[in-house]
Coordinates of C-alpha atoms in Angstrom, one line a residue:
M1 CA 0.0 0.0 0.0
V2 CA 1.4 3.4 -1.1
R3 CA 1.5 6.2 1.5
V4 CA 0.6 9.7 0.3
A5 CA 0.8 13.0 2.1
L6 CA -1.4 15.8 0.9
V7 CA 0.4 18.9 1.9
T8 CA -1.6 21.8 3.3
C9 CA -1.1 24.6 5.8
A10 CA -2.4 25.5 9.2
D11 CA -5.8 27.2 9.6
G12 CA -5.7 31.0 9.9
P13 CA -7.7 34.1 9.3
D14 CA -5.9 34.8 5.9
V15 CA -6.2 31.2 4.7
A16 CA -9.0 29.9 2.5
E17 CA -10.7 26.6 3.2
D18 CA -9.6 23.8 0.9
R19 CA -12.9 22.2 0.0
D20 CA -11.2 19.4 -2.0
L21 CA -8.8 18.3 0.7
P22 CA -11.0 15.9 2.8
V23 CA -12.7 14.6 -0.2
L24 CA -9.5 13.7 -2.0
V25 CA -8.0 12.0 1.2
R26 CA -11.1 9.9 1.3
A27 CA -10.9 9.1 -2.4
L28 CA -7.3 7.9 -2.1
D29 CA -8.1 5.8 0.9
E30 CA -10.9 4.2 -0.9
A31 CA -8.7 3.6 -4.0
G32 CA -6.3 1.6 -1.9
A33 CA -3.7 4.2 -0.6
E34 CA -2.9 5.3 2.9
A35 CA -3.5 9.0 2.6
S36 CA -3.3 11.9 5.2
A37 CA -3.3 15.8 5.1
E38 CA -0.1 17.1 6.6
V39 CA 0.9 20.7 7.4
W40 CA 4.1 21.7 5.5
D41 CA 5.7 23.5 8.5
D42 CA 4.7 21.0 11.2
G43 CA 8.2 19.8 12.4
R44 CA 6.7 16.7 13.8
V45 CA 5.9 15.2 10.3
D46 CA 8.2 12.4 9.1
W47 CA 8.2 13.1 5.4
A48 CA 10.4 10.1 4.7
R49 CA 7.6 7.8 5.7
F50 CA 5.5 8.7 2.6
D51 CA 6.0 7.5 -1.0
L52 CA 4.8 10.7 -2.3
A53 CA 4.2 14.3 -1.0
V54 CA 1.7 16.2 -3.1
I55 CA 1.6 19.9 -2.5
R56 CA -2.1 20.9 -2.3
S57 CA -3.1 23.9 -0.3
T58 CA -0.1 25.5 1.2
W59 CA -1.9 28.8 0.8
D60 CA 0.3 30.7 3.3
Y61 CA 3.5 30.1 1.2
S62 CA 3.4 33.4 -0.6
W63 CA 4.3 35.5 2.5
R64 CA 6.8 32.9 3.6
A65 CA 8.3 32.0 0.3
A66 CA 12.0 31.6 1.3
E67 CA 11.0 29.4 4.2
F68 CA 8.6 27.3 2.0
T69 CA 11.2 26.7 -0.8
A70 CA 13.6 25.5 1.9
W71 CA 11.1 23.2 3.1
A72 CA 10.5 21.9 -0.4
E73 CA 14.2 21.2 -0.8
R74 CA 14.3 19.2 2.6
C75 CA 11.1 17.3 1.7
G76 CA 12.2 16.5 -1.8
G77 CA 15.4 15.1 -0.3
L78 CA 13.4 12.7 1.9
T79 CA 10.6 11.5 -0.4
R80 CA 9.3 12.2 -3.9
L81 CA 7.7 15.7 -3.9
A82 CA 5.1 16.8 -6.4
N83 CA 5.8 19.2 -8.0
P84 CA 9.6 18.9 -7.6
A85 CA 11.4 21.5 -5.4
D86 CA 13.2 23.0 -8.4
V87 CA 9.8 23.8 -10.0
V88 CA 8.6 25.2 -6.7
R89 CA 11.5 27.5 -6.4
W90 CA 11.0 28.8 -10.0
N91 CA 7.2 29.1 -9.8
T92 CA 6.9 30.8 -6.4
D93 CA 8.4 34.0 -8.0
K94 CA 6.1 35.4 -10.7
R95 CA 9.1 36.8 -12.5
Y96 CA 8.7 33.3 -14.4
L97 CA 6.3 35.3 -16.7
A98 CA 9.4 37.0 -18.2
D99 CA 10.9 33.5 -18.8
L100 CA 7.7 32.4 -20.5
A101 CA 7.8 35.6 -22.7
A102 CA 11.3 35.0 -23.5
A103 CA 10.4 31.6 -24.8
G104 CA 7.7 33.0 -27.1
V105 CA 4.7 32.3 -24.9
P106 CA 2.0 35.0 -25.1
V107 CA 1.8 36.5 -21.5
V108 CA 0.2 39.5 -20.0
E109 CA 2.7 42.4 -20.2
T110 CA 4.5 42.7 -16.9
R111 CA 7.1 45.1 -15.4
Y112 CA 8.9 44.3 -12.2
L113 CA 9.9 46.8 -9.6
A114 CA 12.4 45.4 -7.0
P115 CA 13.0 47.1 -3.7
G116 CA 15.3 50.0 -4.4
D117 CA 14.0 50.6 -7.9
S118 CA 12.4 53.9 -8.8
V119 CA 8.5 53.6 -8.9
E120 CA 7.5 54.3 -12.5
L121 CA 3.8 53.5 -13.2
P122 CA 1.8 53.6 -16.5
D123 CA 0.2 56.8 -17.8
G124 CA -3.3 57.0 -19.2
I125 CA -4.4 53.4 -18.6
E126 CA -5.9 51.3 -15.8
F127 CA -3.3 49.1 -14.3
V128 CA -2.6 46.4 -11.6
V129 CA -0.1 46.2 -8.8
K130 CA 0.6 43.1 -7.0
P131 CA 3.5 41.2 -5.3
A132 CA 5.7 38.9 -7.3
S133 CA 5.1 36.2 -4.6
G134 CA 1.4 36.1 -4.0
A135 CA -1.8 34.0 -4.2
G136 CA -5.4 34.7 -4.0
A137 CA -5.1 38.3 -5.1
R138 CA -3.5 39.0 -1.8
F139 CA -2.0 42.5 -1.7
A140 CA -3.2 43.0 -5.3
A141 CA -5.2 46.2 -6.5
R142 CA -6.4 47.9 -9.6
Y143 CA -5.9 51.5 -10.3
T144 CA -7.1 54.3 -12.6
P145 CA -4.7 56.7 -14.1
D146 CA -5.6 59.3 -11.4
E147 CA -4.7 57.1 -8.7
H148 CA -0.9 57.1 -9.1
D149 CA -0.2 58.4 -5.5
T150 CA -2.2 55.5 -4.0
A151 CA -0.5 53.0 -6.2
V152 CA 2.9 54.4 -5.3
R153 CA 2.2 53.9 -1.6
H154 CA 1.1 50.4 -2.5
V155 CA 4.4 49.6 -4.3
R156 CA 6.4 51.2 -1.3
R157 CA 4.5 49.0 1.1
L158 CA 5.4 45.9 -1.0
H159 CA 9.1 47.1 -0.9
D160 CA 9.0 47.6 2.8
D161 CA 7.8 44.0 3.3
G162 CA 10.6 42.7 1.1
F163 CA 8.5 42.0 -2.1
T164 CA 9.1 42.8 -5.7
A165 CA 6.2 44.4 -7.1
M166 CA 4.5 43.5 -10.5
V167 CA 2.8 46.1 -12.6
Q168 CA 0.5 45.0 -15.4
P169 CA -2.1 46.9 -17.6
Y170 CA -5.6 46.0 -16.5
V171 CA -6.9 43.4 -19.0
R172 CA -10.2 44.8 -20.0
A173 CA -11.4 41.6 -21.6
I174 CA -11.6 40.0 -18.0
D175 CA -14.8 42.1 -17.4
S176 CA -16.6 40.3 -20.3
G177 CA -14.8 37.0 -20.8
G178 CA -13.5 36.4 -17.4
E179 CA -10.3 34.3 -16.7
R180 CA -10.1 30.7 -17.7
A181 CA -8.2 28.0 -15.6
L182 CA -7.1 24.9 -17.6
Q183 CA -6.1 22.1 -15.2
F184 CA -3.7 19.4 -16.2
F185 CA -3.0 16.3 -14.3
D186 CA 0.0 13.9 -15.2
G187 CA 0.3 15.8 -18.5
K188 CA -3.2 15.4 -19.7
L189 CA -6.1 18.0 -19.7
L190 CA -8.2 17.3 -16.6
H191 CA -10.9 20.0 -16.8
A192 CA -11.3 23.8 -17.1
S193 CA -13.3 26.5 -15.4
R194 CA -13.9 30.2 -15.9
K195 CA -14.2 32.9 -13.2
G196 CA -15.3 36.6 -13.1
P197 CA -13.1 39.6 -12.4
V198 CA -11.4 39.6 -9.0
L199 CA -10.2 43.2 -8.7
A200 CA -13.0 45.7 -8.3
P201 CA -12.2 49.3 -8.9
G202 CA -11.5 51.2 -5.5
T203 CA -10.9 48.0 -3.5
P204 CA -7.8 48.6 -1.2
Y205 CA -4.9 46.3 -1.8
D206 CA -4.9 45.1 1.8
Q207 CA -8.6 44.2 1.7
R208 CA -9.3 40.3 1.3
K209 CA -10.8 39.4 -2.0
T210 CA -12.8 36.6 -3.4
A211 CA -10.2 34.7 -5.3
H212 CA -12.6 32.9 -7.7
P213 CA -15.8 34.7 -8.1
G214 CA -18.5 33.1 -10.2
L215 CA -16.7 30.0 -11.0
T216 CA -18.2 27.9 -13.7
D217 CA -17.4 24.9 -16.0
W218 CA -15.5 25.8 -19.2
T219 CA -14.7 24.1 -22.4
P220 CA -11.3 25.4 -23.6
T221 CA -10.8 26.5 -27.2
A222 CA -8.2 25.3 -29.5
D223 CA -6.2 28.5 -29.1
E224 CA -6.4 28.2 -25.3
L225 CA -5.1 24.6 -25.4
A226 CA -2.2 25.7 -27.6
V227 CA -1.2 28.6 -25.4
A228 CA -1.4 26.3 -22.3
D229 CA 0.7 23.6 -24.1
A230 CA 3.4 26.3 -25.1
A231 CA 3.5 27.4 -21.3
L232 CA 4.0 24.0 -20.0
S233 CA 6.6 23.2 -22.6
A234 CA 8.5 26.3 -21.6
V235 CA 9.0 25.2 -18.0
P236 CA 12.8 25.1 -17.3
G237 CA 14.4 21.7 -17.3
E238 CA 11.3 19.8 -18.8
P239 CA 10.3 18.5 -15.3
E240 CA 7.8 15.8 -14.7
L241 CA 4.7 17.7 -13.6
L242 CA 2.0 15.9 -11.7
Y243 CA -0.3 18.8 -11.8
A244 CA -0.5 22.3 -13.4
R245 CA -3.0 25.0 -13.9
V246 CA -2.8 27.6 -16.6
D247 CA -4.7 30.8 -16.1
L248 CA -5.6 32.6 -19.4
V249 CA -7.2 35.9 -20.3
D250 CA -7.8 37.5 -23.6
G251 CA -5.6 40.3 -24.8
D252 CA -6.6 43.4 -26.7
D253 CA -6.2 41.2 -29.9
G254 CA -8.8 38.7 -28.6
R255 CA -6.1 36.0 -28.3
P256 CA -5.4 34.1 -25.1
R257 CA -2.6 35.1 -22.9
V258 CA -1.1 33.6 -19.8
M259 CA -2.0 35.5 -16.6
E260 CA -0.4 32.9 -14.3
L261 CA 1.0 29.4 -14.5
E262 CA 0.3 27.6 -11.3
L263 CA 2.7 24.7 -10.5
V264 CA 2.8 24.9 -6.7
E265 CA -0.5 24.8 -5.1
P266 CA -3.4 25.4 -7.6
N267 CA -6.9 24.9 -6.4
L268 CA -8.1 22.0 -8.4
F269 CA -11.9 23.0 -8.0
L270 CA -12.8 19.2 -7.8
W271 CA -16.0 20.4 -6.1
L272 CA -17.1 21.9 -9.4
H273 CA -15.7 18.9 -11.4
P274 CA -16.5 15.7 -9.2
E275 CA -16.1 13.5 -12.2
S276 CA -12.3 14.4 -12.1
L277 CA -12.0 13.1 -8.4
P278 CA -11.3 9.4 -9.4
V279 CA -8.9 10.4 -12.2
V280 CA -6.9 12.5 -9.8
A281 CA -6.8 9.7 -7.1
E282 CA -5.7 7.2 -9.7
R283 CA -3.0 9.2 -11.0
I284 CA -1.6 10.3 -7.6
I285 CA -1.5 6.5 -6.7
E286 CA 0.3 5.8 -9.9
A287 CA 2.8 8.6 -9.2
A288 CA 3.4 7.3 -5.7
G289 CA 4.2 3.8 -7.0
R290 CA 6.7 4.8 -9.6

């Protein structure tokens, strides 16, 4: 019998509930594995006793990125970690979008402002400021051209907290077409969904947001599948990815662009796609037995 750890984080006021976690633990047990949910920073966990540790809802990692990547290195030295530690290290810093762009993948235009950089913001357009290490729209906000002073304070707050800031034009098509999330498991498309806009005008950056508003089922287009495939093919080192989520929006030309490539702890939305639950359980068990 294979032993599987589904890696999560401790409960807290800033941490969303993982609705899929108990359901997936039960599905793995019923499929013949010994599965348990384990908190990544719990020093009592013996990771070596597991055949596979699957990062699932470590949703506090983004404000503890250095600590989390160090844990991934340690855990990956004791058992098989999905996804691997080198992928975790690359993907926890959203400067990976520049790597994807350099590889020819269409991405949302992004500028990075590291601590110590001068704060230069776009003129004449709506734009978004968010941390390069972030999840669930935490510390993200949308600004109009006449809100530069507020946006500068936002960037400086990120810098004071040690974060690199990302600045992107606000993608207007999100308001009509939403954002599409294409989920892959063991290299195959699992399912897809669409959500509405997350960043409402005037919402303070430090106010908690609804990360996945109006989530619905979605059938991806051929263009969306092609962009997702290009993004996954551009991951450095061609690693074996157990899971991946490619978040897409439409650019001004109407073509899909990568908003984020989620390779660390993407929400799988199994509650919306219950038909995918046995597939995920089967592929996790197969990965644990390799």
